[in-house]
Structure formats: C-alpha cells, structure tokens
XYZ file of C-alpha atoms in Angstrom:
415
model
C -33.279 -34.628 6.951
C -33.466 -37.090 3.882
C -32.042 -34.449 1.662
C -29.008 -33.869 4.140
C -28.462 -37.530 4.243
C -28.532 -37.803 0.481
C -25.932 -34.820 0.127
C -23.471 -36.561 2.373
C -24.132 -39.947 0.319
C -23.162 -37.836 -2.646
C -20.029 -36.606 -0.947
C -19.054 -40.033 -0.335
C -19.687 -41.357 -3.873
C -17.564 -38.420 -5.157
C -14.703 -39.050 -2.815
C -14.602 -42.626 -3.534
C -14.628 -41.920 -7.398
C -11.688 -39.583 -6.815
C -9.798 -42.066 -4.716
C -10.224 -44.766 -7.405
C -8.644 -42.711 -10.205
C -5.491 -41.264 -8.595
C -3.558 -40.538 -11.763
C -6.708 -38.838 -13.468
C -7.206 -36.841 -10.320
C -3.727 -35.591 -10.152
C -3.957 -34.552 -13.800
C -7.036 -32.859 -13.129
C -5.758 -31.212 -10.200
C -2.848 -29.740 -12.154
C -4.552 -27.258 -14.363
C -6.414 -25.758 -11.517
C -3.107 -25.769 -9.313
C -1.362 -23.565 -12.018
C -4.328 -21.305 -12.331
C -4.720 -20.655 -8.652
C -1.107 -20.448 -8.055
C -0.845 -17.761 -10.970
C -3.713 -15.622 -9.910
C -2.986 -15.717 -6.224
C 0.683 -15.182 -6.692
C -0.118 -11.835 -8.824
C -2.419 -10.702 -6.095
C -0.190 -11.476 -3.344
C 2.895 -9.624 -4.880
C 0.502 -6.642 -5.890
C -0.833 -6.509 -2.330
C 2.689 -6.704 -0.640
C 4.133 -4.124 -2.988
C 1.197 -1.799 -2.309
C 1.410 -2.262 1.516
C 5.216 -1.737 1.500
C 5.053 1.380 -0.634
C 2.215 2.717 1.562
C 4.406 2.008 4.625
C 7.397 3.760 2.892
C 5.080 6.835 2.299
C 3.384 6.783 5.614
C 5.481 9.681 6.788
C 3.402 11.972 4.358
C 0.314 11.623 6.456
C -3.320 11.116 4.782
C -4.414 14.246 6.565
C -1.470 16.537 5.707
C -2.142 19.549 3.752
C 0.790 21.286 1.946
C 1.088 25.004 0.945
C 3.433 25.351 -1.876
C 3.962 26.812 -5.233
C 3.512 23.632 -7.024
C 0.421 21.369 -6.765
C 1.336 17.649 -6.807
C -0.613 17.076 -10.203
C -0.622 19.599 -13.187
C -4.114 18.869 -14.335
C -5.157 22.559 -14.540
C -4.905 24.852 -17.393
C -2.283 27.107 -16.138
C 1.103 26.910 -17.935
C 4.060 25.721 -15.830
C 6.048 28.909 -16.171
C 3.028 30.699 -14.443
C 3.898 28.399 -11.427
C 7.479 29.429 -11.218
C 6.230 33.203 -10.740
C 4.329 32.576 -7.765
C 5.583 33.682 -4.447
C 7.510 31.301 -1.932
C 5.720 30.604 1.464
C 7.362 32.254 4.291
C 7.790 32.464 8.148
C 5.053 35.072 8.415
C 2.568 33.337 6.670
C 3.492 30.140 8.906
C 2.920 32.398 11.989
C -0.399 33.764 10.768
C -1.833 30.505 10.070
C -0.608 29.329 13.403
C -2.444 31.780 15.414
C -5.755 31.577 13.062
C -6.142 28.006 12.444
C -8.267 26.092 14.897
C -9.131 22.211 15.309
C -5.830 20.997 13.809
C -3.111 18.525 15.067
C -0.193 20.504 14.011
C 1.499 22.856 11.792
C 4.934 23.207 10.608
C 7.339 25.385 8.234
C 10.386 23.441 6.804
C 12.891 23.555 4.102
C 15.806 21.358 3.179
C 19.104 21.032 1.203
C 22.047 18.787 0.906
C 24.987 19.630 3.089
C 28.291 18.081 4.333
C 28.646 17.631 7.925
C 31.807 17.420 9.706
C 33.192 16.450 13.274
C 36.841 16.840 13.581
C 38.303 14.549 10.946
C 35.098 12.665 10.043
C 32.590 13.825 7.488
C 29.267 12.722 6.425
C 28.369 13.482 2.618
C 25.153 13.489 0.971
C 23.146 14.650 4.281
C 19.827 16.127 4.179
C 19.807 19.029 6.406
C 16.141 20.195 7.375
C 15.296 23.355 8.897
C 12.008 22.730 10.940
C 9.740 24.778 13.229
C 8.687 23.808 16.672
C 5.546 21.957 15.473
C 7.300 19.584 12.905
C 7.149 16.591 15.538
C 3.488 17.010 15.642
C 3.007 16.842 11.873
C 5.654 14.260 10.829
C 6.700 11.111 12.749
C 10.445 11.810 12.196
C 11.682 11.233 15.718
C 10.427 7.656 16.935
C 12.203 6.772 20.235
C 14.610 9.735 20.007
C 17.585 9.504 22.199
C 18.195 12.855 23.977
C 15.511 15.618 23.216
C 13.696 17.382 20.763
C 14.129 21.238 20.221
C 12.825 23.580 23.092
C 10.490 26.297 22.052
C 13.306 28.911 23.075
C 15.675 27.285 20.843
C 13.433 27.276 17.804
C 12.435 30.975 18.491
C 15.939 32.078 18.673
C 17.394 30.025 16.032
C 19.927 28.270 18.135
C 22.551 26.119 16.634
C 21.355 22.648 17.857
C 20.904 19.674 15.796
C 19.268 16.235 15.757
C 21.135 13.587 13.998
C 19.896 10.642 11.950
C 21.428 7.144 12.684
C 23.752 6.996 9.616
C 24.875 10.714 9.939
C 25.623 9.964 13.621
C 27.488 6.740 12.813
C 29.794 8.524 10.144
C 30.634 11.396 12.365
C 30.977 9.620 15.661
C 31.090 5.906 15.188
C 30.074 4.024 18.368
C 31.159 6.982 20.468
C 28.711 9.235 22.398
C 27.236 11.936 20.161
C 25.104 14.086 22.635
C 26.679 17.221 23.754
C 29.240 17.015 20.721
C 29.450 19.572 18.040
C 28.736 19.112 14.236
C 30.164 21.732 11.561
C 27.950 22.744 8.792
C 28.549 25.723 6.433
C 31.146 26.984 8.865
C 28.960 27.053 11.836
C 28.965 24.510 14.825
C 25.845 22.787 16.061
C 25.423 21.234 19.325
C 23.892 17.538 19.151
C 20.796 17.279 21.435
C 19.258 14.130 19.950
C 19.966 11.069 17.778
C 17.216 9.212 15.986
C 17.678 5.262 16.164
C 18.016 3.605 12.731
C 14.988 3.302 10.883
C 16.355 1.746 7.581
C 15.280 2.451 3.914
C 11.742 1.710 2.820
C 10.610 -0.265 -0.448
C 11.543 2.942 -2.317
C 15.034 2.893 -1.212
C 14.922 6.825 -0.741
C 12.743 7.271 2.177
C 15.029 6.495 5.025
C 15.498 9.391 7.485
C 18.895 7.959 8.856
C 20.869 10.239 6.593
C 18.996 13.407 7.796
C 19.898 16.272 10.275
C 17.363 18.436 11.560
C 18.013 22.119 12.819
C 15.681 24.905 13.881
C 14.119 26.875 11.029
C 15.590 29.998 11.993
C 19.052 28.538 12.285
C 18.788 26.999 8.881
C 17.731 30.707 7.515
C 20.968 31.965 8.950
C 23.186 29.592 6.908
C 21.213 29.320 3.876
C 19.184 32.121 1.944
C 15.548 31.055 2.234
C 12.922 32.383 -0.225
C 12.709 33.516 -3.749
C 16.089 32.502 -5.493
C 17.086 30.318 -2.668
C 15.771 27.307 -0.680
C 12.044 26.983 -1.031
C 10.131 26.308 2.352
C 6.855 24.463 2.642
C 4.118 24.990 5.203
C 2.262 21.635 6.180
C -0.792 21.520 8.354
C -2.067 18.066 9.629
C -5.874 18.036 9.899
C -7.789 16.059 12.443
C -10.250 14.108 10.243
C -10.438 13.114 6.548
C -13.045 13.485 3.908
C -15.474 16.384 4.654
C -13.600 17.670 7.401
C -10.528 17.883 5.699
C -12.008 19.695 2.718
C -13.469 22.250 5.115
C -9.985 22.687 6.616
C -8.727 23.219 2.918
C -11.367 26.060 2.464
C -10.381 27.639 5.721
C -6.527 27.448 4.663
C -7.216 28.825 1.250
C -9.176 31.741 2.702
C -6.307 32.715 5.358
C -3.555 32.472 3.029
C -5.378 34.592 0.444
C -6.090 37.143 3.231
C -2.233 36.846 4.065
C -1.207 37.742 0.625
C -3.829 40.453 0.066
C -5.304 38.697 -3.007
C -8.440 40.395 -4.191
C -11.669 38.310 -4.714
C -11.358 38.176 -8.635
C -7.604 37.128 -8.165
C -6.515 33.542 -8.559
C -4.671 31.808 -6.074
C -0.920 32.306 -6.225
C -0.364 29.146 -4.158
C -1.260 25.429 -4.261
C -2.960 23.592 -1.414
C -1.680 19.781 -2.001
C -3.224 16.995 -0.215
C -0.521 14.499 0.341
C -3.056 11.709 0.272
C -3.110 12.536 -3.512
C 0.105 10.611 -3.745
C -1.166 7.731 -2.033
C -4.276 7.477 -4.025
C -2.456 7.869 -7.420
C -0.346 4.883 -6.111
C -3.461 2.865 -5.413
C -4.860 3.714 -8.745
C -1.528 1.997 -10.030
C -1.938 -1.056 -8.243
C -5.614 -1.293 -9.440
C -4.265 -1.515 -12.814
C -1.906 -4.295 -11.690
C -4.950 -6.212 -10.004
C -6.825 -6.210 -13.396
C -3.703 -7.535 -15.136
C -3.427 -10.154 -12.512
C -7.070 -11.207 -13.066
C -6.188 -11.495 -16.894
C -3.245 -13.431 -16.444
C -4.830 -15.893 -13.828
C -8.019 -15.893 -15.620
C -6.425 -17.608 -18.674
C -4.767 -20.034 -16.429
C -7.758 -21.033 -14.481
C -9.758 -21.232 -17.604
C -7.441 -24.006 -19.156
C -7.783 -25.707 -15.630
C -11.380 -25.588 -15.863
C -11.538 -27.032 -19.360
C -9.309 -29.936 -18.058
C -11.840 -30.655 -15.118
C -14.871 -30.602 -17.534
C -12.944 -33.061 -19.800
C -12.363 -35.498 -16.971
C -15.959 -35.217 -15.895
C -17.297 -36.031 -19.042
C -14.997 -39.143 -19.248
C -16.189 -39.908 -15.587
C -19.740 -39.874 -16.589
C -19.276 -42.290 -19.558
C -17.299 -44.650 -17.478
C -19.850 -44.787 -14.618
C -22.966 -44.726 -16.929
C -23.939 -48.468 -15.840
C -23.604 -47.344 -12.275
C -25.867 -44.308 -12.672
C -28.534 -46.419 -14.100
C -28.496 -49.126 -11.207
C -28.760 -46.065 -8.873
C -31.739 -44.522 -10.486
C -33.397 -48.015 -10.882
C -32.844 -48.188 -7.098
C -34.645 -44.857 -6.552
C -31.965 -42.340 -6.727
C -33.424 -38.965 -7.426
C -31.955 -36.801 -10.309
C -30.559 -34.181 -7.732
C -28.676 -37.182 -5.964
C -27.020 -38.128 -9.040
C -26.433 -34.404 -10.020
C -24.746 -33.597 -6.680
C -22.579 -36.527 -6.826
C -20.854 -35.526 -10.006
C -21.059 -31.758 -9.100
C -19.179 -32.430 -5.857
C -16.609 -34.486 -7.395
C -15.996 -31.556 -9.829
C -15.964 -29.076 -6.883
C -13.558 -31.262 -4.862
C -11.157 -31.558 -7.719
C -11.116 -27.850 -8.211
C -10.753 -27.033 -4.626
C -8.140 -29.487 -3.771
C -6.215 -28.190 -6.922
C -6.675 -24.661 -5.687
C -5.438 -25.747 -2.260
C -2.216 -27.051 -3.656
C -1.955 -23.684 -5.536
C -2.516 -21.608 -2.262
C 0.311 -23.875 -0.565
C 2.756 -23.117 -3.164
C 2.169 -19.394 -3.091
C 2.602 -19.677 0.918
C 5.818 -21.353 0.354
C 7.026 -18.439 -1.873
C 6.331 -16.175 0.809
C 9.438 -17.616 2.606
C 11.731 -16.383 -0.042
C 13.712 -13.514 0.970
C 13.244 -10.451 -1.343
C 15.056 -7.688 0.216
C 12.793 -4.900 1.561
C 9.670 -6.526 -0.144
C 7.864 -8.369 2.529
C 5.500 -10.963 0.740
C 2.459 -11.945 2.755
C -0.420 -13.975 1.642
C -3.575 -12.357 3.037
C -6.488 -14.214 4.386
C -8.702 -12.520 1.799
C -6.555 -13.879 -0.895
C -6.898 -17.313 0.344
C -10.639 -17.070 0.557
C -10.528 -15.669 -2.897
C -8.438 -18.568 -4.116
C -10.666 -20.990 -2.434
C -13.804 -19.466 -3.833
C -12.599 -19.118 -7.365
C -11.506 -22.959 -7.385
C -14.877 -23.732 -6.257
C -16.589 -21.512 -8.664
C -14.478 -23.112 -11.471
C -15.415 -26.522 -10.277
C -19.061 -25.730 -10.251
C -19.091 -24.378 -13.765
C -16.916 -27.154 -15.069
C -19.063 -30.004 -13.562
C -22.536 -28.606 -13.868
C -22.921 -29.707 -17.552
C -21.571 -33.342 -17.016
C -23.492 -33.505 -13.946
C -26.861 -32.435 -15.795
C -26.282 -35.074 -18.422
C -25.820 -37.802 -15.686
C -28.660 -36.664 -13.856
C -31.071 -36.981 -17.134
C -30.116 -40.330 -18.131
C -32.672 -42.805 -18.630
C -32.075 -45.754 -16.044
C -32.866 -48.497 -18.487
C -30.676 -47.322 -21.343
C -27.779 -46.473 -18.675
C -27.972 -50.058 -17.230
C -27.849 -51.543 -20.856
C -24.760 -49.290 -21.783
C -21.342 -50.987 -21.652
C-alpha cells in the first residue's frame, strides 16, 4: 500500500508541475502532437485505402480458383508466347468439372465483351455483356437484392434470349419506366429483361461497378459471339469451401481433372493455369506493407523530434526543482519516488500531446474524400497512445534518473 500511495503522490507532483508551467507544457506537447499526428494519419490513410480496395475487389472471392490460359503472375520460366499457344477453356471442360468435383460451393463458366444495347430510340454504350452459366450466382455476388429473377436452369441449358440489367444500363435504356418484360436489342438479337440489379456504385478503383453490366446465359452469348480460339475467351471459376490446405487440395484435384479432360500425358506440362484470385488481394496487401513501413519512417522522424523536445524540457525541469528535490529526499523520499515523479511528468506530457494528435486525425476523418472512407481504427488509437507513452518514458528516464541520484545536501544548497 505504501508503494501505491507513493505512486499517486508522484502523479500529483507531476500534475502540479505541468499545471504551473502551461507555456512550457504547450511547447513540449507540440512536438509529440505533430509526431503522433503524422504517424497515425499515415496509418489511417493506409488502412482505409487497403480496406476500401479490398472491399472493391471482394467480388473476386478469396476461395475462388480460375482455370485460364494465363496465370495472375508470370514468375515462371515459360516465355509469354507459349501462353498464347495454350487452348482455351470450353463448355465441355466446365461440364466435366461440374460432374466430377465434390465439396465446392459453386462452379461457373463465363465470358465477357463490350456491346451496345438498344431499346427503341435509347441506347447504352460501353456495356459489359457477360455470358454466364447457371452457377454464376453461387460463385460471384453479382446479384444482390435482384429485382425480378435469375435465369432458370431451362433457360441456361437452352441458351434462351433473356437478360439481367445493371442499374445504369437499365436507366439509360428505360429511364424510370418498368424494364421487366421489355426487350433489349444486342448484336441484332432481342433479349427479354427478366431481372434488374439495384445500383451498387463504383468502388475505390472506379472500374469495379457492375451497374453497367448486362448478364445473359452462356449459350445465348455463344450464339451472338464466337467463343473460343480466335474469339472471346471464356474462364472457368470454382469456388472452394475453405482456404489454406483445403483450397490447395482442391487445386490439386482440379489440376488432375483438367489434365484428364485434355488428355495430357504424365510428362507433359500443364496447358492451363489455375489462378488463385486471393493472389491479387495478397499482392495488394504486400503493397500496403511497404506503405506502412514508409509511414513508420515518416512518423518516426517526427516523433523522434518530439521526444528530444520533451527530454530537453525535463532536463530544464530537473534543474529548476533541484532545491525541492533536496528537501523531499531530506524528508525521507526514496529514490524511486523522485524518479517516478519526473518520469510520470514526461509520460503525461507525451500522452497528452499524443492525444491531441489523435484528436486532429479524428477530425480529418470527417473530411469527404469521394469514395475513400477514412476511419481511424481502435488499433491505431491504442498504438498512438502506446507510442506516445513509450517516447515519454524514453525521453524522461535520463532526467528522472539524474534527479533520483541527487545528494540531498548538495541539492538543498543549490540555487
């Protein structure tokens, strides 16, 4: 109990010392405030960018595996022209995989190209037309709160001329009028609208919005476009149930089935790539790791300057209160009591300055920055306070140690 009481006494002495020197306290706070403001601002922006980009790319799916000619990264030794020679994926491979794969959440084959959609005198340019299989909605979250309905199995099997419109495509073609049951003309063929996707808006990257898309059955797409080598390239995507080892096992299973489907001999190289779409998200995470290191460097220099400021003020404070220190020690104050008194003063200075810096960062999060939503996380707040307390401890330990080791007689005699 004696130690706890002395600690509180140390806190009280530190508080009164800060209160008695408001100008010096303010100047000391300024350095740490700038440092914490710089480092937490960088981390907040980096975290917000990473979160917004990951949200924008969430449609990729972390458990999705693509079967395509080209991998997401060309880290192998194969020259790029050999990739061009690879055969395209096709509908028969998709059906073979759908029949033989187990323990998956979905499988789809799809292809896409730009098209001009028309309805009477209205047209929508720059539309991304996607031909998709029945299981597309199981793999990709393209149809949240769909108005109308999705493709019936009979429509995808027969290649019926039916379509689902994105919000912008619907608006440009029909305005505020009802689109369900109406027809849209593409490539000289009329498609009946059976569904409309509500507005989703653009992500941070600006090009991930599905509002401009139109979806039709894959076989219907194949009737108006040539799909295959020399034409539009399809992609098969499988959605796994789990990540990690389970996804790796699924990848091995897919590789074996595709090789069997293509009749590849054991010594022949794969004529396809199995691309994990999580690789894109992981590469983005690596990019933000670099930004985080940059943030530490920028904020580190700033907070270091603030630490030197506090250390300087603490040395001045020790010299000014040398006589008081001598009296305290003459009355029986222990060395750690004097040490804690100045150490807590240094920590208080730093933490208060860090708190002001965090407040400034919090105010910045209210500034509108378009699609970038700045949010200061609890982790960054705790880190800001922790860094401030750490800098305060480092800055105050030497002046506090000098004060604690003073001889009481010489300290009392000092002027």
